mmCIF file of N, CA, C and O in Angstrom:
data_model
loop_
_atom_site.group_PDB
_atom_site.id
_atom_site.type_symbol
_atom_site.label_atom_id
_atom_site.label_comp_id
_atom_site.label_asym_id
_atom_site.label_seq_id
_atom_site.Cartn_x
_atom_site.Cartn_y
_atom_site.Cartn_z
ATOM 1 N N MET C 28 25.455 -9.621 1.670
ATOM 2 C CA MET C 28 24.241 -9.966 0.996
ATOM 3 C C MET C 28 23.492 -8.584 0.685
ATOM 4 O O MET C 28 23.346 -7.785 1.587
ATOM 5 N N SER C 29 23.163 -8.410 -0.560
ATOM 6 C CA SER C 29 22.436 -7.239 -0.919
ATOM 7 C C SER C 29 21.001 -7.309 -0.710
ATOM 8 O O SER C 29 20.420 -8.375 -0.695
ATOM 9 N N SER C 30 20.316 -6.217 -0.562
ATOM 10 C CA SER C 30 18.809 -6.235 -0.335
ATOM 11 C C SER C 30 18.133 -6.627 -1.644
ATOM 12 O O SER C 30 18.574 -6.276 -2.821
ATOM 13 N N PRO C 31 16.924 -7.144 -1.684
ATOM 14 C CA PRO C 31 16.229 -7.532 -2.840
ATOM 15 C C PRO C 31 15.764 -6.298 -3.653
ATOM 16 O O PRO C 31 15.539 -5.225 -2.991
ATOM 17 N N ARG C 32 15.824 -6.386 -4.859
ATOM 18 C CA ARG C 32 15.555 -5.321 -5.776
ATOM 19 C C ARG C 32 14.017 -5.229 -5.975
ATOM 20 O O ARG C 32 13.363 -6.292 -6.014
ATOM 21 N N PRO C 33 13.519 -4.064 -6.134
ATOM 22 C CA PRO C 33 11.980 -4.004 -6.525
ATOM 23 C C PRO C 33 11.716 -4.753 -7.797
ATOM 24 O O PRO C 33 12.527 -4.890 -8.712
ATOM 25 N N THR C 34 10.577 -5.352 -7.816
ATOM 26 C CA THR C 34 10.163 -6.138 -8.987
ATOM 27 C C THR C 34 9.148 -5.403 -9.839
ATOM 28 O O THR C 34 8.522 -4.417 -9.358
ATOM 29 N N PRO C 35 9.002 -5.698 -11.060
ATOM 30 C CA PRO C 35 7.990 -4.924 -11.886
ATOM 31 C C PRO C 35 6.622 -5.123 -11.290
ATOM 32 O O PRO C 35 5.759 -4.272 -11.590
ATOM 33 N N ASN C 36 6.296 -6.101 -10.594
ATOM 34 C CA ASN C 36 5.060 -6.331 -9.947
ATOM 35 C C ASN C 36 4.751 -5.444 -8.908
ATOM 36 O O ASN C 36 3.671 -5.269 -8.486
ATOM 37 N N GLY C 37 5.843 -4.741 -8.331
ATOM 38 C CA GLY C 37 5.621 -3.828 -7.275
ATOM 39 C C GLY C 37 4.553 -2.673 -7.571
ATOM 40 O O GLY C 37 3.747 -2.401 -6.760
ATOM 41 N N ALA C 38 4.728 -2.267 -8.737
ATOM 42 C CA ALA C 38 3.733 -1.144 -9.119
ATOM 43 C C ALA C 38 2.354 -1.635 -9.135
ATOM 44 O O ALA C 38 1.385 -0.996 -8.711
ATOM 45 N N LEU C 39 2.071 -2.877 -9.630
ATOM 46 C CA LEU C 39 0.819 -3.494 -9.627
ATOM 47 C C LEU C 39 0.272 -3.673 -8.360
ATOM 48 O O LEU C 39 -0.874 -3.323 -8.014
ATOM 49 N N VAL C 40 1.052 -4.155 -7.311
ATOM 50 C CA VAL C 40 0.657 -4.416 -5.976
ATOM 51 C C VAL C 40 0.202 -3.112 -5.373
ATOM 52 O O VAL C 40 -0.834 -2.995 -4.690
ATOM 53 N N ILE C 41 0.951 -2.057 -5.610
ATOM 54 C CA ILE C 41 0.599 -0.701 -5.012
ATOM 55 C C ILE C 41 -0.728 -0.262 -5.549
ATOM 56 O O ILE C 41 -1.521 0.294 -4.840
ATOM 57 N N LEU C 42 -0.881 -0.347 -6.878
ATOM 58 C CA LEU C 42 -2.103 0.074 -7.495
ATOM 59 C C LEU C 42 -3.377 -0.784 -6.945
ATOM 60 O O LEU C 42 -4.412 -0.197 -6.824
ATOM 61 N N VAL C 43 -3.227 -2.035 -6.758
ATOM 62 C CA VAL C 43 -4.264 -2.833 -6.284
ATOM 63 C C VAL C 43 -4.595 -2.480 -4.859
ATOM 64 O O VAL C 43 -5.799 -2.342 -4.474
ATOM 65 N N VAL C 44 -3.639 -2.094 -3.979
ATOM 66 C CA VAL C 44 -3.981 -1.719 -2.667
ATOM 67 C C VAL C 44 -4.697 -0.403 -2.651
ATOM 68 O O VAL C 44 -5.654 -0.199 -1.993
ATOM 69 N N ILE C 45 -4.240 0.579 -3.497
ATOM 70 C CA ILE C 45 -4.922 1.866 -3.590
ATOM 71 C C ILE C 45 -6.333 1.678 -4.151
ATOM 72 O O ILE C 45 -7.200 2.189 -3.591
ATOM 73 N N ASP C 46 -6.433 0.905 -5.132
ATOM 74 C CA ASP C 46 -7.875 0.616 -5.723
ATOM 75 C C ASP C 46 -8.664 -0.029 -4.727
ATOM 76 O O ASP C 46 -9.873 0.332 -4.568
ATOM 77 N N GLY C 47 -8.218 -0.924 -3.981
ATOM 78 C CA GLY C 47 -8.972 -1.744 -3.041
ATOM 79 C C GLY C 47 -9.488 -0.854 -1.864
ATOM 80 O O GLY C 47 -10.540 -0.993 -1.402
ATOM 81 N N LEU C 48 -8.681 0.108 -1.499
ATOM 82 C CA LEU C 48 -9.076 1.040 -0.380
ATOM 83 C C LEU C 48 -10.095 1.991 -0.916
ATOM 84 O O LEU C 48 -10.838 2.657 -0.051
ATOM 85 N N HIS C 49 -10.150 2.252 -2.181
ATOM 86 C CA HIS C 49 -11.082 3.255 -2.730
ATOM 87 C C HIS C 49 -12.192 2.655 -3.471
ATOM 88 O O HIS C 49 -12.930 3.280 -4.151
ATOM 89 N N ALA C 50 -12.383 1.299 -3.279
ATOM 90 C CA ALA C 50 -13.452 0.559 -4.024
ATOM 91 C C ALA C 50 -14.794 1.104 -3.632
ATOM 92 O O ALA C 50 -15.761 1.075 -4.479
ATOM 93 N N PHE C 51 -15.048 1.625 -2.457
ATOM 94 C CA PHE C 51 -16.335 2.013 -2.063
ATOM 95 C C PHE C 51 -16.439 3.601 -2.111
ATOM 96 O O PHE C 51 -17.274 4.179 -1.422
ATOM 97 N N ALA C 52 -15.696 4.365 -2.968
ATOM 98 C CA ALA C 52 -15.678 5.688 -2.964
ATOM 99 C C ALA C 52 -16.962 6.280 -3.415
ATOM 100 O O ALA C 52 -17.347 7.374 -2.991
ATOM 101 N N ASN C 53 -17.750 5.462 -4.209
ATOM 102 C CA ASN C 53 -18.942 6.034 -4.583
ATOM 103 C C ASN C 53 -20.174 5.479 -3.861
ATOM 104 O O ASN C 53 -21.298 5.804 -4.234
ATOM 105 N N SER C 54 -19.870 4.952 -2.759
ATOM 106 C CA SER C 54 -21.009 4.469 -1.923
ATOM 107 C C SER C 54 -20.936 5.265 -0.531
ATOM 108 O O SER C 54 -20.070 6.058 -0.294
ATOM 109 N N ASP C 55 -22.046 5.108 0.277
ATOM 110 C CA ASP C 55 -22.032 5.880 1.532
ATOM 111 C C ASP C 55 -21.265 5.097 2.588
ATOM 112 O O ASP C 55 -21.077 5.599 3.644
ATOM 113 N N THR C 56 -20.884 3.891 2.371
ATOM 114 C CA THR C 56 -20.129 3.172 3.218
ATOM 115 C C THR C 56 -18.635 3.612 3.268
ATOM 116 O O THR C 56 -18.006 3.683 2.282
ATOM 117 N N ARG C 57 -18.145 3.834 4.472
ATOM 118 C CA ARG C 57 -16.851 4.196 4.644
ATOM 119 C C ARG C 57 -16.152 3.125 5.496
ATOM 120 O O ARG C 57 -16.679 2.663 6.478
ATOM 121 N N VAL C 58 -14.947 2.650 5.079
ATOM 122 C CA VAL C 58 -14.150 1.680 5.762
ATOM 123 C C VAL C 58 -13.014 2.445 6.468
ATOM 124 O O VAL C 58 -12.056 2.912 5.787
ATOM 125 N N GLU C 59 -13.202 2.491 7.796
ATOM 126 C CA GLU C 59 -12.074 3.120 8.505
ATOM 127 C C GLU C 59 -11.559 2.244 9.594
ATOM 128 O O GLU C 59 -12.388 1.707 10.351
ATOM 129 N N HIS C 60 -10.304 2.017 9.690
ATOM 130 C CA HIS C 60 -9.681 1.136 10.706
ATOM 131 C C HIS C 60 -8.243 1.598 10.889
ATOM 132 O O HIS C 60 -7.654 1.924 9.880
ATOM 133 N N PRO C 61 -7.794 1.647 12.018
ATOM 134 C CA PRO C 61 -6.374 2.039 12.355
ATOM 135 C C PRO C 61 -5.345 1.414 11.486
ATOM 136 O O PRO C 61 -4.299 1.948 11.127
ATOM 137 N N VAL C 62 -5.526 0.066 11.218
ATOM 138 C CA VAL C 62 -4.637 -0.711 10.438
ATOM 139 C C VAL C 62 -4.523 -0.205 9.067
ATOM 140 O O VAL C 62 -3.414 -0.217 8.465
ATOM 141 N N LEU C 63 -5.500 0.427 8.520
ATOM 142 C CA LEU C 63 -5.541 0.921 7.097
ATOM 143 C C LEU C 63 -4.874 2.333 7.012
ATOM 144 O O LEU C 63 -4.484 2.672 5.891
ATOM 145 N N ASN C 64 -4.592 2.928 8.059
ATOM 146 C CA ASN C 64 -4.086 4.317 7.993
ATOM 147 C C ASN C 64 -2.829 4.434 7.233
ATOM 148 O O ASN C 64 -2.475 5.298 6.505
ATOM 149 N N GLY C 65 -1.823 3.493 7.407
ATOM 150 C CA GLY C 65 -0.567 3.601 6.717
ATOM 151 C C GLY C 65 -0.372 2.375 5.744
ATOM 152 O O GLY C 65 0.854 2.249 5.410
ATOM 153 N N LEU C 66 -1.456 1.756 5.401
ATOM 154 C CA LEU C 66 -1.244 0.582 4.526
ATOM 155 C C LEU C 66 -0.618 0.888 3.200
ATOM 156 O O LEU C 66 0.340 0.174 2.857
ATOM 157 N N VAL C 67 -1.030 1.932 2.517
ATOM 158 C CA VAL C 67 -0.421 2.135 1.141
ATOM 159 C C VAL C 67 1.008 2.521 1.271
ATOM 160 O O VAL C 67 1.834 2.068 0.550
ATOM 161 N N GLN C 68 1.351 3.328 2.298
ATOM 162 C CA GLN C 68 2.716 3.771 2.524
ATOM 163 C C GLN C 68 3.552 2.554 2.795
ATOM 164 O O GLN C 68 4.591 2.369 2.294
ATOM 165 N N SER C 69 3.016 1.718 3.655
ATOM 166 C CA SER C 69 3.840 0.458 4.066
ATOM 167 C C SER C 69 4.041 -0.449 2.892
ATOM 168 O O SER C 69 5.189 -1.029 2.752
ATOM 169 N N VAL C 70 3.026 -0.611 2.189
ATOM 170 C CA VAL C 70 3.174 -1.505 0.967
ATOM 171 C C VAL C 70 4.133 -0.969 -0.058
ATOM 172 O O VAL C 70 4.956 -1.647 -0.660
ATOM 173 N N ALA C 71 3.976 0.447 -0.280
ATOM 174 C CA ALA C 71 4.907 0.985 -1.269
ATOM 175 C C ALA C 71 6.391 0.899 -0.776
ATOM 176 O O ALA C 71 7.227 0.571 -1.512
ATOM 177 N N GLU C 72 6.610 1.147 0.453
ATOM 178 C CA GLU C 72 7.995 1.015 0.971
ATOM 179 C C GLU C 72 8.491 -0.398 0.954
ATOM 180 O O GLU C 72 9.693 -0.568 0.383
ATOM 181 N N HIS C 73 7.667 -1.369 1.185
ATOM 182 C CA HIS C 73 8.053 -2.774 1.046
ATOM 183 C C HIS C 73 8.374 -3.125 -0.500
ATOM 184 O O HIS C 73 9.407 -3.773 -0.797
ATOM 185 N N GLU C 74 7.419 -2.869 -1.326
ATOM 186 C CA GLU C 74 7.469 -3.190 -2.715
ATOM 187 C C GLU C 74 8.685 -2.500 -3.425
ATOM 188 O O GLU C 74 9.273 -3.057 -4.321
ATOM 189 N N LEU C 75 8.952 -1.276 -2.998
ATOM 190 C CA LEU C 75 9.979 -0.536 -3.669
ATOM 191 C C LEU C 75 11.399 -0.601 -2.897
ATOM 192 O O LEU C 75 12.332 0.034 -3.293
ATOM 193 N N ASP C 76 11.318 -1.466 -1.874
ATOM 194 C CA ASP C 76 12.581 -1.652 -1.054
ATOM 195 C C ASP C 76 13.027 -0.313 -0.474
ATOM 196 O O ASP C 76 14.326 -0.088 -0.588
ATOM 197 N N LEU C 77 12.178 0.532 -0.049
ATOM 198 C CA LEU C 77 12.606 1.735 0.598
ATOM 199 C C LEU C 77 12.796 1.687 2.088
ATOM 200 O O LEU C 77 12.095 0.720 2.720
ATOM 201 N N PRO C 78 13.477 2.522 2.684
ATOM 202 C CA PRO C 78 13.582 2.489 4.141
ATOM 203 C C PRO C 78 12.261 2.874 4.794
ATOM 204 O O PRO C 78 11.563 3.669 4.182
ATOM 205 N N ARG C 79 11.848 2.318 5.861
ATOM 206 C CA ARG C 79 10.635 2.514 6.464
ATOM 207 C C ARG C 79 10.566 4.029 7.105
ATOM 208 O O ARG C 79 11.515 4.341 7.800
ATOM 209 N N ALA C 80 9.561 4.708 6.739
ATOM 210 C CA ALA C 80 9.377 6.021 7.319
ATOM 211 C C ALA C 80 9.067 5.952 8.836
ATOM 212 O O ALA C 80 8.403 5.005 9.241
ATOM 213 N N HIS C 81 9.396 6.919 9.550
ATOM 214 C CA HIS C 81 9.057 6.881 11.007
ATOM 215 C C HIS C 81 7.925 7.830 11.286
ATOM 216 O O HIS C 81 7.621 8.758 10.845
#
Protein backbone atom coordinates (compact mmCIF):
# COMPACT_ATOMS: atom_id res chain seq x y z
CA MET A 1 0.00 0.00 0.00
CA SER A 2 1.44 3.37 -0.98
CA SER A 3 1.27 6.43 1.22
CA PRO A 4 -1.35 9.09 0.42
CA ARG A 5 -0.23 11.81 -1.93
CA PRO A 6 -0.37 15.48 -0.98
CA THR A 7 -3.56 17.18 -2.09
CA PRO A 8 -3.87 20.62 -3.68
CA ASN A 9 -5.67 21.66 -0.50
CA GLY A 10 -2.50 21.06 1.51
CA ALA A 11 -1.09 24.47 0.62
CA LEU A 12 -4.32 26.14 1.66
CA VAL A 13 -4.34 24.33 5.01
CA ILE A 14 -0.72 25.38 5.67
CA LEU A 15 -1.52 29.02 4.82
CA VAL A 16 -4.58 28.99 7.08
CA VAL A 17 -2.51 27.72 10.00
CA ILE A 18 0.19 30.35 9.43
CA ASP A 19 -2.40 33.10 9.07
CA GLY A 20 -4.29 31.95 12.13
CA LEU A 21 -1.18 31.99 14.28
CA HIS A 22 -0.35 35.51 13.13
CA ALA A 23 -3.89 36.92 13.32
CA PHE A 24 -2.99 39.04 16.32
CA ALA A 25 0.34 40.31 14.97
CA ASN A 26 -0.89 43.91 15.07
CA SER A 27 -2.24 43.71 18.61
CA ASP A 28 -0.58 43.72 22.00
CA THR A 29 -1.99 40.26 22.72
CA ARG A 30 0.45 37.39 22.30
CA VAL A 31 -0.75 33.82 22.13
CA GLU A 32 1.95 31.52 23.41
CA HIS A 33 1.42 27.90 24.28
CA PRO A 34 3.75 24.88 24.07
CA VAL A 35 1.31 23.11 21.75
CA LEU A 36 1.69 25.89 19.18
CA ASN A 37 5.50 25.72 19.04
CA GLY A 38 5.66 23.10 16.28
CA LEU A 39 2.16 23.42 14.86
CA VAL A 40 3.04 24.85 11.44
CA GLN A 41 5.84 22.33 10.95
CA SER A 42 3.63 19.41 11.99
CA VAL A 43 0.79 20.51 9.73
CA ALA A 44 3.15 21.02 6.79
CA GLU A 45 4.71 17.57 7.28
CA HIS A 46 1.27 15.99 7.44
CA GLU A 47 -0.21 17.83 4.47
CA LEU A 48 2.84 17.27 2.27
CA ASP A 49 3.25 13.66 3.39
CA LEU A 50 6.80 14.31 4.59
CA PRO A 51 8.60 12.25 7.20
CA ARG A 52 8.29 13.72 10.67
CA ALA A 53 11.30 15.75 11.81
CA HIS A 54 12.87 14.80 15.12
